[in-house]
Amino acid sequence: MDYIEVSHQVLECISSREFDTLRTLLDNEATMELPYAPDGVPALTEGAENIVAAVAYVEEHFRVFKLQPHEAYFCRDSETVILEATSMGVRKPSGTYQNRYVFVFRFKGNKILRWREYLNPLQL
C-alpha cells in the first residue's frame, strides 16, 4: 500500500468514524503530537489505542465532521507524508466548524509511527 494512500485513508476513517479501521493503520507504538492543542487536549498521545480514543472526540462533539485532503508530499528518505487538508463540521448541539490542517505522518513499514497535526487553534 502506498504511503499517500494510507494517509488519505486515515482522514477518511476519521470522517466516516471507522475507528476500528483507523487502528489497523497505526503502529502499536505510534505517537500523536498536537503542537497547537487547545487547553484540555493533550499535546502528546502515545500508543495506537490511545490515539484512536483521542480521535473519537468527533463522535462526542460533531454531528458531521469531514476532512478533505488537498495536497500530499512524500519524503522518501524519511518515509514521511505531509498532507494538507481542510475540515468542515457541524457541532453538537449547533454551529459549524472549519479549519485547515497540515498532517505529518511518519511510517514504520506500512503503518503510521508518528502523527503530527498542525491546525489553527483560533478556529477551535
N, CA, C and O atoms as a GROMACS GRO file, in nm:
protein
  496
    1MET      N    1   0.085  -0.119   0.000
    1MET     CA    2   0.000   0.000   0.000
    1MET      C    3   0.089   0.125   0.000
    1MET      O    4   0.190   0.129   0.070
    2ASP      N    5   0.053   0.220  -0.075
    2ASP     CA    6   0.125   0.347  -0.092
    2ASP      C    7   0.103   0.437   0.031
    2ASP      O    8  -0.008   0.444   0.084
    3TYR      N    9   0.208   0.505   0.076
    3TYR     CA   10   0.201   0.588   0.197
    3TYR      C   11   0.101   0.702   0.183
    3TYR      O   12   0.030   0.734   0.278
    4ILE      N   13   0.095   0.764   0.068
    4ILE     CA   14  -0.003   0.872   0.049
    4ILE      C   15  -0.144   0.816   0.056
    4ILE      O   16  -0.233   0.880   0.114
    5GLU      N   17  -0.165   0.699   0.000
    5GLU     CA   18  -0.297   0.635   0.007
    5GLU      C   19  -0.336   0.606   0.153
    5GLU      O   20  -0.450   0.629   0.192
    6VAL      N   21  -0.242   0.557   0.232
    6VAL     CA   22  -0.268   0.531   0.374
    6VAL      C   23  -0.302   0.661   0.445
    6VAL      O   24  -0.394   0.666   0.527
    7SER      N   25  -0.228   0.768   0.415
    7SER     CA   26  -0.254   0.898   0.478
    7SER      C   27  -0.395   0.948   0.446
    7SER      O   28  -0.464   0.999   0.534
    8HIS      N   29  -0.437   0.932   0.322
    8HIS     CA   30  -0.575   0.970   0.285
    8HIS      C   31  -0.676   0.881   0.358
    8HIS      O   32  -0.782   0.928   0.399
    9GLN      N   33  -0.642   0.755   0.372
    9GLN     CA   34  -0.732   0.662   0.440
    9GLN      C   35  -0.750   0.701   0.587
    9GLN      O   36  -0.859   0.684   0.642
   10VAL      N   37  -0.646   0.752   0.652
   10VAL     CA   38  -0.658   0.799   0.790
   10VAL      C   39  -0.766   0.907   0.799
   10VAL      O   40  -0.853   0.902   0.886
   11LEU      N   41  -0.760   1.005   0.709
   11LEU     CA   42  -0.859   1.113   0.712
   11LEU      C   43  -0.999   1.061   0.683
   11LEU      O   44  -1.097   1.107   0.743
   12GLU      N   45  -1.010   0.965   0.592
   12GLU     CA   46  -1.140   0.906   0.562
   12GLU      C   47  -1.195   0.828   0.682
   12GLU      O   48  -1.315   0.834   0.709
   13CYS      N   49  -1.109   0.758   0.753
   13CYS     CA   50  -1.153   0.684   0.873
   13CYS      C   51  -1.210   0.779   0.978
   13CYS      O   52  -1.310   0.748   1.042
   14ILE      N   53  -1.145   0.894   0.996
   14ILE     CA   54  -1.195   0.992   1.093
   14ILE      C   55  -1.328   1.048   1.045
   14ILE      O   56  -1.423   1.058   1.122
   15SER      N   57  -1.335   1.085   0.918
   15SER     CA   58  -1.458   1.143   0.862
   15SER      C   59  -1.576   1.047   0.869
   15SER      O   60  -1.688   1.089   0.897
   16SER      N   61  -1.550   0.921   0.844
   16SER     CA   62  -1.658   0.821   0.842
   16SER      C   63  -1.674   0.749   0.976
   16SER      O   64  -1.759   0.662   0.992
   17ARG      N   65  -1.590   0.788   1.074
   17ARG     CA   66  -1.595   0.731   1.209
   17ARG      C   67  -1.568   0.581   1.210
   17ARG      O   68  -1.627   0.507   1.288
   18GLU      N   69  -1.479   0.539   1.124
   18GLU     CA   70  -1.437   0.399   1.117
   18GLU      C   71  -1.311   0.382   1.201
   18GLU      O   72  -1.201   0.363   1.148
   19PHE      N   73  -1.328   0.388   1.332
   19PHE     CA   74  -1.214   0.388   1.423
   19PHE      C   75  -1.144   0.253   1.431
   19PHE      O   76  -1.024   0.247   1.458
   20ASP      N   77  -1.217   0.143   1.409
   20ASP     CA   78  -1.153   0.012   1.406
   20ASP      C   79  -1.056   0.002   1.287
   20ASP      O   80  -0.948  -0.056   1.299
   21THR      N   81  -1.096   0.058   1.174
   21THR     CA   82  -1.007   0.059   1.058
   21THR      C   83  -0.888   0.150   1.082
   21THR      O   84  -0.776   0.117   1.045
   22LEU      N   85  -0.913   0.264   1.143
   22LEU     CA   86  -0.804   0.356   1.176
   22LEU      C   87  -0.698   0.285   1.259
   22LEU      O   88  -0.578   0.302   1.236
   23ARG      N   89  -0.741   0.206   1.354
   23ARG     CA   90  -0.648   0.132   1.441
   23ARG      C   91  -0.553   0.045   1.360
   23ARG      O   92  -0.436   0.031   1.397
   24THR      N   93  -0.601  -0.014   1.252
   24THR     CA   94  -0.517  -0.104   1.172
   24THR      C   95  -0.409  -0.028   1.094
   24THR      O   96  -0.315  -0.090   1.044
   25LEU      N   97  -0.421   0.103   1.084
   25LEU     CA   98  -0.324   0.184   1.010
   25LEU      C   99  -0.212   0.237   1.099
   25LEU      O  100  -0.116   0.298   1.051
   26LEU      N  101  -0.224   0.212   1.229
   26LEU     CA  102  -0.128   0.266   1.326
   26LEU      C  103  -0.038   0.156   1.382
   26LEU      O  104  -0.084   0.046   1.412
   27ASP      N  105   0.090   0.187   1.395
   27ASP     CA  106   0.183   0.100   1.466
   27ASP      C  107   0.144   0.100   1.614
   27ASP      O  108   0.097   0.202   1.665
   28ASN      N  109   0.163  -0.012   1.683
   28ASN     CA  110   0.129  -0.019   1.826
   28ASN      C  111   0.195   0.089   1.908
   28ASN      O  112   0.139   0.137   2.007
   29GLU      N  113   0.316   0.129   1.868
   29GLU     CA  114   0.392   0.228   1.944
   29GLU      C  115   0.379   0.369   1.885
   29GLU      O  116   0.463   0.455   1.910
   30ALA      N  117   0.276   0.391   1.807
   30ALA     CA  118   0.256   0.521   1.744
   30ALA      C  119   0.239   0.632   1.847
   30ALA      O  120   0.193   0.609   1.959
   31THR      N  121   0.279   0.753   1.807
   31THR     CA  122   0.256   0.872   1.887
   31THR      C  123   0.181   0.975   1.802
   31THR      O  124   0.199   0.981   1.680
   32MET      N  125   0.099   1.055   1.868
   32MET     CA  126   0.029   1.165   1.801
   32MET      C  127   0.064   1.292   1.876
   32MET      O  128   0.041   1.304   1.996
   33GLU      N  129   0.118   1.388   1.802
   33GLU     CA  130   0.155   1.516   1.861
   33GLU      C  131   0.064   1.625   1.804
   33GLU      O  132   0.040   1.632   1.684
   34LEU      N  133   0.015   1.711   1.894
   34LEU     CA  134  -0.067   1.825   1.855
   34LEU      C  135   0.001   1.950   1.911
   34LEU      O  136  -0.034   1.996   2.019
   35PRO      N  137   0.099   2.006   1.838
   35PRO     CA  138   0.176   2.119   1.891
   35PRO      C  139   0.090   2.240   1.930
   35PRO      O  140   0.130   2.317   2.017
   36TYR      N  141  -0.025   2.258   1.866
   36TYR     CA  142  -0.112   2.372   1.897
   36TYR      C  143  -0.242   2.328   1.964
   36TYR      O  144  -0.348   2.386   1.942
   37ALA      N  145  -0.232   2.224   2.045
   37ALA     CA  146  -0.350   2.171   2.112
   37ALA      C  147  -0.412   2.278   2.203
   37ALA      O  148  -0.340   2.347   2.274
   38PRO      N  149  -0.544   2.291   2.200
   38PRO     CA  150  -0.610   2.386   2.290
   38PRO      C  151  -0.608   2.334   2.433
   38PRO      O  152  -0.578   2.217   2.457
   39ASP      N  153  -0.638   2.420   2.527
   39ASP     CA  154  -0.645   2.379   2.668
   39ASP      C  155  -0.735   2.257   2.684
   39ASP      O  156  -0.843   2.250   2.625
   40GLY      N  157  -0.689   2.163   2.763
   40GLY     CA  158  -0.766   2.044   2.791
   40GLY      C  159  -0.743   1.929   2.694
   40GLY      O  160  -0.792   1.818   2.716
   41VAL      N  161  -0.668   1.954   2.587
   41VAL     CA  162  -0.638   1.850   2.490
   41VAL      C  163  -0.489   1.818   2.501
   41VAL      O  164  -0.406   1.908   2.490
   42PRO      N  165  -0.454   1.691   2.521
   42PRO     CA  166  -0.312   1.656   2.536
   42PRO      C  167  -0.231   1.687   2.409
   42PRO      O  168  -0.277   1.662   2.298
   43ALA      N  169  -0.112   1.741   2.429
   43ALA     CA  170  -0.024   1.771   2.316
   43ALA      C  171   0.044   1.644   2.265
   43ALA      O  172   0.091   1.642   2.151
   44LEU      N  173   0.049   1.540   2.347
   44LEU     CA  174   0.112   1.414   2.308
   44LEU      C  175   0.024   1.298   2.355
   44LEU      O  176  -0.017   1.291   2.470
   45THR      N  177  -0.003   1.208   2.262
   45THR     CA  178  -0.075   1.085   2.293
   45THR      C  179   0.010   0.969   2.244
   45THR      O  180   0.056   0.970   2.130
   46GLU      N  181   0.030   0.870   2.330
   46GLU     CA  182   0.116   0.757   2.297
   46GLU      C  183   0.035   0.628   2.290
   46GLU      O  184  -0.052   0.602   2.373
   47GLY      N  185   0.065   0.547   2.189
   47GLY     CA  186   0.001   0.417   2.172
   47GLY      C  187  -0.119   0.424   2.080
   47GLY      O  188  -0.199   0.518   2.087
   48ALA      N  189  -0.131   0.326   1.994
   48ALA     CA  190  -0.237   0.324   1.894
   48ALA      C  191  -0.377   0.330   1.956
   48ALA      O  192  -0.463   0.404   1.908
   49GLU      N  193  -0.399   0.253   2.061
   49GLU     CA  194  -0.532   0.252   2.124
   49GLU      C  195  -0.568   0.389   2.179
   49GLU      O  196  -0.683   0.433   2.167
   50ASN      N  197  -0.472   0.457   2.240
   50ASN     CA  198  -0.497   0.590   2.296
   50ASN      C  199  -0.520   0.693   2.187
   50ASN      O  200  -0.600   0.786   2.204
   51ILE      N  201  -0.451   0.678   2.075
   51ILE     CA  202  -0.472   0.770   1.963
   51ILE      C  203  -0.613   0.754   1.908
   51ILE      O  204  -0.682   0.854   1.884
   52VAL      N  205  -0.656   0.631   1.889
   52VAL     CA  206  -0.792   0.607   1.839
   52VAL      C  207  -0.894   0.665   1.936
   52VAL      O  208  -0.992   0.727   1.893
   53ALA      N  209  -0.874   0.646   2.066
   53ALA     CA  210  -0.967   0.701   2.165
   53ALA      C  211  -0.968   0.854   2.160
   53ALA      O  212  -1.074   0.915   2.173
   54ALA      N  213  -0.852   0.915   2.140
   54ALA     CA  214  -0.844   1.060   2.134
   54ALA      C  215  -0.915   1.115   2.011
   54ALA      O  216  -0.984   1.216   2.018
   55VAL      N  217  -0.899   1.047   1.898
   55VAL     CA  218  -0.960   1.093   1.773
   55VAL      C  219  -1.111   1.074   1.776
   55VAL      O  220  -1.184   1.142   1.704
   56ALA      N  221  -1.159   0.984   1.857
   56ALA     CA  222  -1.303   0.959   1.866
   56ALA      C  223  -1.380   1.078   1.923
   56ALA      O  224  -1.502   1.072   1.937
   57TYR      N  225  -1.308   1.187   1.956
   57TYR     CA  226  -1.376   1.308   2.002
   57TYR      C  227  -1.479   1.356   1.901
   57TYR      O  228  -1.575   1.424   1.938
   58VAL      N  229  -1.461   1.322   1.775
   58VAL     CA  230  -1.555   1.369   1.673
   58VAL      C  231  -1.696   1.318   1.702
   58VAL      O  232  -1.793   1.387   1.672
   59GLU      N  233  -1.708   1.199   1.759
   59GLU     CA  234  -1.841   1.147   1.791
   59GLU      C  235  -1.908   1.227   1.902
   59GLU      O  236  -2.030   1.248   1.900
   60GLU      N  237  -1.828   1.272   1.997
   60GLU     CA  238  -1.883   1.347   2.110
   60GLU      C  239  -1.922   1.490   2.074
   60GLU      O  240  -2.020   1.542   2.126
   61HIS      N  241  -1.846   1.552   1.984
   61HIS     CA  242  -1.861   1.696   1.962
   61HIS      C  243  -1.919   1.737   1.828
   61HIS      O  244  -1.952   1.854   1.808
   62PHE      N  245  -1.932   1.641   1.734
   62PHE     CA  246  -1.979   1.677   1.600
   62PHE      C  247  -2.088   1.584   1.550
   62PHE      O  248  -2.081   1.463   1.568
   63ARG      N  249  -2.189   1.643   1.489
   63ARG     CA  250  -2.288   1.562   1.418
   63ARG      C  251  -2.230   1.519   1.284
   63ARG      O  252  -2.254   1.408   1.237
   64VAL      N  253  -2.154   1.610   1.222
   64VAL     CA  254  -2.087   1.583   1.095
   64VAL      C  255  -1.946   1.637   1.107
   64VAL      O  256  -1.926   1.747   1.157
   65PHE      N  257  -1.848   1.560   1.061
   65PHE     CA  258  -1.709   1.607   1.059
   65PHE      C  259  -1.639   1.540   0.942
   65PHE      O  260  -1.628   1.418   0.937
   66LYS      N  261  -1.592   1.620   0.848
   66LYS     CA  262  -1.525   1.568   0.729
   66LYS      C  263  -1.389   1.634   0.713
   66LYS      O  264  -1.375   1.755   0.731
   67LEU      N  265  -1.289   1.554   0.681
   67LEU     CA  266  -1.156   1.602   0.647
   67LEU      C  267  -1.132   1.577   0.499
   67LEU      O  268  -1.145   1.465   0.451
   68GLN      N  269  -1.096   1.683   0.427
   68GLN     CA  270  -1.074   1.672   0.284
   68GLN      C  271  -0.927   1.702   0.253
   68GLN      O  272  -0.882   1.815   0.271
   69PRO      N  273  -0.851   1.602   0.208
   69PRO     CA  274  -0.711   1.628   0.172
   69PRO      C  275  -0.702   1.709   0.042
   69PRO      O  276  -0.785   1.696  -0.048
   70HIS      N  277  -0.598   1.795   0.036
   70HIS     CA  278  -0.576   1.877  -0.084
   70HIS      C  279  -0.445   1.845  -0.153
   70HIS      O  280  -0.442   1.818  -0.273
   71GLU      N  281  -0.340   1.849  -0.077
   71GLU     CA  282  -0.206   1.826  -0.132
   71GLU      C  283  -0.136   1.720  -0.047
   71GLU      O  284  -0.157   1.713   0.074
   72ALA      N  285  -0.053   1.640  -0.112
   72ALA     CA  286   0.025   1.539  -0.040
   72ALA      C  287   0.167   1.539  -0.095
   72ALA      O  288   0.189   1.548  -0.216
   73TYR      N  289   0.262   1.529  -0.004
   73TYR     CA  290   0.403   1.529  -0.040
   73TYR      C  291   0.469   1.410   0.027
   73TYR      O  292   0.454   1.389   0.148
   74PHE      N  293   0.542   1.332  -0.049
   74PHE     CA  294   0.611   1.215   0.004
   74PHE      C  295   0.759   1.246   0.018
   74PHE      O  296   0.823   1.287  -0.079
   75CYS      N  297   0.812   1.226   0.136
   75CYS     CA  298   0.954   1.244   0.165
   75CYS      C  299   1.015   1.105   0.175
   75CYS      O  300   1.013   1.042   0.280
   76ARG      N  301   1.069   1.059   0.066
   76ARG     CA  302   1.117   0.921   0.052
   76ARG      C  303   1.224   0.886   0.157
   76ARG      O  304   1.218   0.778   0.215
   77ASP      N  305   1.319   0.975   0.181
   77ASP     CA  306   1.430   0.945   0.271
   77ASP      C  307   1.386   0.915   0.414
   77ASP      O  308   1.454   0.841   0.486
   78SER      N  309   1.274   0.973   0.456
   78SER     CA  310   1.230   0.953   0.594
   78SER      C  311   1.098   0.877   0.604
   78SER      O  312   1.040   0.868   0.712
   79GLU      N  313   1.049   0.824   0.492
   79GLU     CA  314   0.920   0.754   0.490
   79GLU      C  315   0.812   0.838   0.556
   79GLU      O  316   0.740   0.792   0.645
   80THR      N  317   0.803   0.963   0.511
   80THR     CA  318   0.711   1.060   0.570
   80THR      C  319   0.620   1.118   0.462
   80THR      O  320   0.663   1.143   0.349
   81VAL      N  321   0.493   1.139   0.499
   81VAL     CA  322   0.398   1.207   0.412
   81VAL      C  323   0.353   1.334   0.482
   81VAL      O  324   0.318   1.333   0.600
   82ILE      N  325   0.354   1.445   0.408
   82ILE     CA  326   0.299   1.571   0.455
   82ILE      C  327   0.170   1.592   0.378
   82ILE      O  328   0.168   1.589   0.254
   83LEU      N  329   0.062   1.612   0.452
   83LEU     CA  330  -0.071   1.618   0.391
   83LEU      C  331  -0.140   1.747   0.434
   83LEU      O  332  -0.153   1.774   0.554
   84GLU      N  333  -0.186   1.825   0.337
   84GLU     CA  334  -0.265   1.944   0.365
   84GLU      C  335  -0.413   1.907   0.351
   84GLU      O  336  -0.452   1.835   0.259
   85ALA      N  337  -0.495   1.957   0.444
   85ALA     CA  338  -0.637   1.922   0.442
   85ALA      C  339  -0.720   2.035   0.501
   85ALA      O  340  -0.669   2.124   0.570
   86THR      N  341  -0.849   2.028   0.474
   86THR     CA  342  -0.947   2.120   0.531
   86THR      C  343  -1.055   2.037   0.598
   86THR      O  344  -1.094   1.930   0.550
   87SER      N  345  -1.103   2.087   0.711
   87SER     CA  346  -1.215   2.020   0.778
   87SER      C  347  -1.340   2.106   0.766
   87SER      O  348  -1.333   2.228   0.753
   88MET      N  349  -1.453   2.038   0.772
   88MET     CA  350  -1.583   2.103   0.780
   88MET      C  351  -1.667   2.020   0.873
   88MET      O  352  -1.680   1.899   0.855
   89GLY      N  353  -1.725   2.084   0.973
   89GLY     CA  354  -1.805   2.010   1.069
   89GLY      C  355  -1.929   2.084   1.111
   89GLY      O  356  -1.939   2.206   1.098
   90VAL      N  357  -2.024   2.007   1.162
   90VAL     CA  358  -2.144   2.061   1.226
   90VAL      C  359  -2.137   2.017   1.370
   90VAL      O  360  -2.141   1.898   1.400
   91ARG      N  361  -2.125   2.114   1.460
   91ARG     CA  362  -2.107   2.085   1.602
   91ARG      C  363  -2.237   2.040   1.669
   91ARG      O  364  -2.347   2.068   1.621
   92LYS      N  365  -2.219   1.969   1.780
   92LYS     CA  366  -2.331   1.939   1.869
   92LYS      C  367  -2.330   2.045   1.978
   92LYS      O  368  -2.221   2.072   2.030
   93PRO      N  369  -2.433   2.105   2.016
   93PRO     CA  370  -2.568   2.092   1.962
   93PRO      C  371  -2.590   2.175   1.836
   93PRO      O  372  -2.680   2.145   1.758
   94SER      N  373  -2.507   2.281   1.814
   94SER     CA  374  -2.527   2.362   1.693
   94SER      C  375  -2.398   2.436   1.658
   94SER      O  376  -2.304   2.441   1.738
   95GLY      N  377  -2.396   2.492   1.540
   95GLY     CA  378  -2.281   2.568   1.495
   95GLY      C  379  -2.198   2.489   1.396
   95GLY      O  380  -2.209   2.367   1.385
   96THR      N  381  -2.114   2.562   1.323
   96THR     CA  382  -2.028   2.499   1.225
   96THR      C  383  -1.882   2.517   1.264
   96THR      O  384  -1.848   2.601   1.347
   97TYR      N  385  -1.798   2.437   1.202
   97TYR     CA  386  -1.654   2.441   1.228
   97TYR      C  387  -1.581   2.415   1.098
   97TYR      O  388  -1.614   2.323   1.023
   98GLN      N  389  -1.482   2.499   1.072
   98GLN     CA  390  -1.396   2.477   0.955
   98GLN      C  391  -1.254   2.514   0.995
   98GLN      O  392  -1.233   2.612   1.067
   99ASN      N  393  -1.157   2.435   0.948
   99ASN     CA  394  -1.018   2.461   0.982
   99ASN      C  395  -0.929   2.407   0.870
   99ASN      O  396  -0.972   2.328   0.787
  100ARG      N  397  -0.805   2.452   0.872
  100ARG     CA  398  -0.704   2.400   0.779
  100ARG      C  399  -0.600   2.326   0.861
  100ARG      O  400  -0.568   2.366   0.973
  101TYR      N  401  -0.549   2.217   0.805
  101TYR     CA  402  -0.456   2.129   0.876
  101TYR      C  403  -0.335   2.098   0.789
  101TYR      O  404  -0.341   2.101   0.666
  102VAL      N  405  -0.226   2.070   0.858
  102VAL     CA  406  -0.111   2.006   0.797
  102VAL      C  407  -0.081   1.885   0.885
  102VAL      O  408  -0.053   1.898   1.003
  103PHE      N  409  -0.088   1.767   0.825
  103PHE     CA  410  -0.056   1.642   0.893
  103PHE      C  411   0.081   1.596   0.846
  103PHE      O  412   0.114   1.605   0.728
  104VAL      N  413   0.160   1.548   0.940
  104VAL     CA  414   0.289   1.488   0.907
  104VAL      C  415   0.284   1.345   0.961
  104VAL      O  416   0.280   1.323   1.082
  105PHE      N  417   0.284   1.249   0.869
  105PHE     CA  418   0.277   1.108   0.906
  105PHE      C  419   0.411   1.041   0.874
  105PHE      O  420   0.454   1.040   0.758
  106ARG      N  421   0.475   0.987   0.975
  106ARG     CA  422   0.598   0.911   0.952
  106ARG      C  423   0.565   0.764   0.966
  106ARG      O  424   0.497   0.723   1.061
  107PHE      N  425   0.613   0.685   0.874
  107PHE     CA  426   0.578   0.544   0.867
  107PHE      C  427   0.689   0.454   0.918
  107PHE      O  428   0.807   0.487   0.913
  108LYS      N  429   0.646   0.340   0.967
  108LYS     CA  430   0.734   0.227   1.000
  108LYS      C  431   0.671   0.108   0.930
  108LYS      O  432   0.565   0.060   0.970
  109GLY      N  433   0.738   0.061   0.826
  109GLY     CA  434   0.673  -0.041   0.744
  109GLY      C  435   0.555   0.023   0.674
  109GLY      O  436   0.570   0.128   0.613
  110ASN      N  437   0.441  -0.037   0.682
  110ASN     CA  438   0.322   0.019   0.618
  110ASN      C  439   0.225   0.083   0.717
  110ASN      O  440   0.109   0.106   0.684
  111LYS      N  441   0.272   0.111   0.839
  111LYS     CA  442   0.186   0.170   0.942
  111LYS      C  443   0.244   0.303   0.991
  111LYS      O  444   0.364   0.327   0.984
  112ILE      N  445   0.157   0.387   1.041
  112ILE     CA  446   0.199   0.517   1.092
  112ILE      C  447   0.262   0.501   1.230
  112ILE      O  448   0.202   0.442   1.320
  113LEU      N  449   0.382   0.554   1.243
  113LEU     CA  450   0.454   0.551   1.370
  113LEU      C  451   0.444   0.685   1.443
  113LEU      O  452   0.433   0.690   1.565
  114ARG      N  453   0.446   0.793   1.366
  114ARG     CA  454   0.442   0.926   1.426
  114ARG      C  455   0.343   1.012   1.349
  114ARG      O  456   0.351   1.023   1.227
  115TRP      N  457   0.249   1.072   1.422
  115TRP     CA  458   0.142   1.154   1.365
  115TRP      C  459   0.156   1.291   1.429
  115TRP      O  460   0.139   1.306   1.550
  116ARG      N  461   0.186   1.389   1.348
  116ARG     CA  462   0.195   1.526   1.397
  116ARG      C  463   0.089   1.607   1.322
  116ARG      O  464   0.081   1.600   1.200
  117GLU      N  465   0.009   1.683   1.396
  117GLU     CA  466  -0.106   1.752   1.337
  117GLU      C  467  -0.102   1.900   1.374
  117GLU      O  468  -0.106   1.936   1.491
  118TYR      N  469  -0.094   1.984   1.271
  118TYR     CA  470  -0.093   2.129   1.291
  118TYR      C  471  -0.225   2.186   1.241
  118TYR      O  472  -0.271   2.152   1.132
  119LEU      N  473  -0.286   2.273   1.321
  119LEU     CA  474  -0.411   2.336   1.284
  119LEU      C  475  -0.413   2.476   1.342
  119LEU      O  476  -0.328   2.512   1.423
  120ASN      N  477  -0.509   2.554   1.300
  120ASN     CA  478  -0.525   2.689   1.353
  120ASN      C  479  -0.604   2.680   1.483
  120ASN      O  480  -0.725   2.656   1.478
  121PRO      N  481  -0.541   2.698   1.600
  121PRO     CA  482  -0.612   2.683   1.727
  121PRO      C  483  -0.716   2.792   1.748
  121PRO      O  484  -0.807   2.774   1.829
  122LEU      N  485  -0.706   2.904   1.679
  122LEU     CA  486  -0.804   3.012   1.695
  122LEU      C  487  -0.940   2.972   1.640
  122LEU      O  488  -1.042   3.029   1.680
  123GLN      N  489  -0.943   2.877   1.548
  123GLN     CA  490  -1.070   2.829   1.492
  123GLN      C  491  -1.147   2.739   1.588
  123GLN      O  492  -1.267   2.719   1.571
  124LEU      N  493  -1.078   2.685   1.689
  124LEU     CA  494  -1.143   2.596   1.783
  124LEU      C  495  -1.234   2.671   1.875
  124LEU      O  496  -1.298   2.611   1.961
   0.00000   0.00000   0.00000
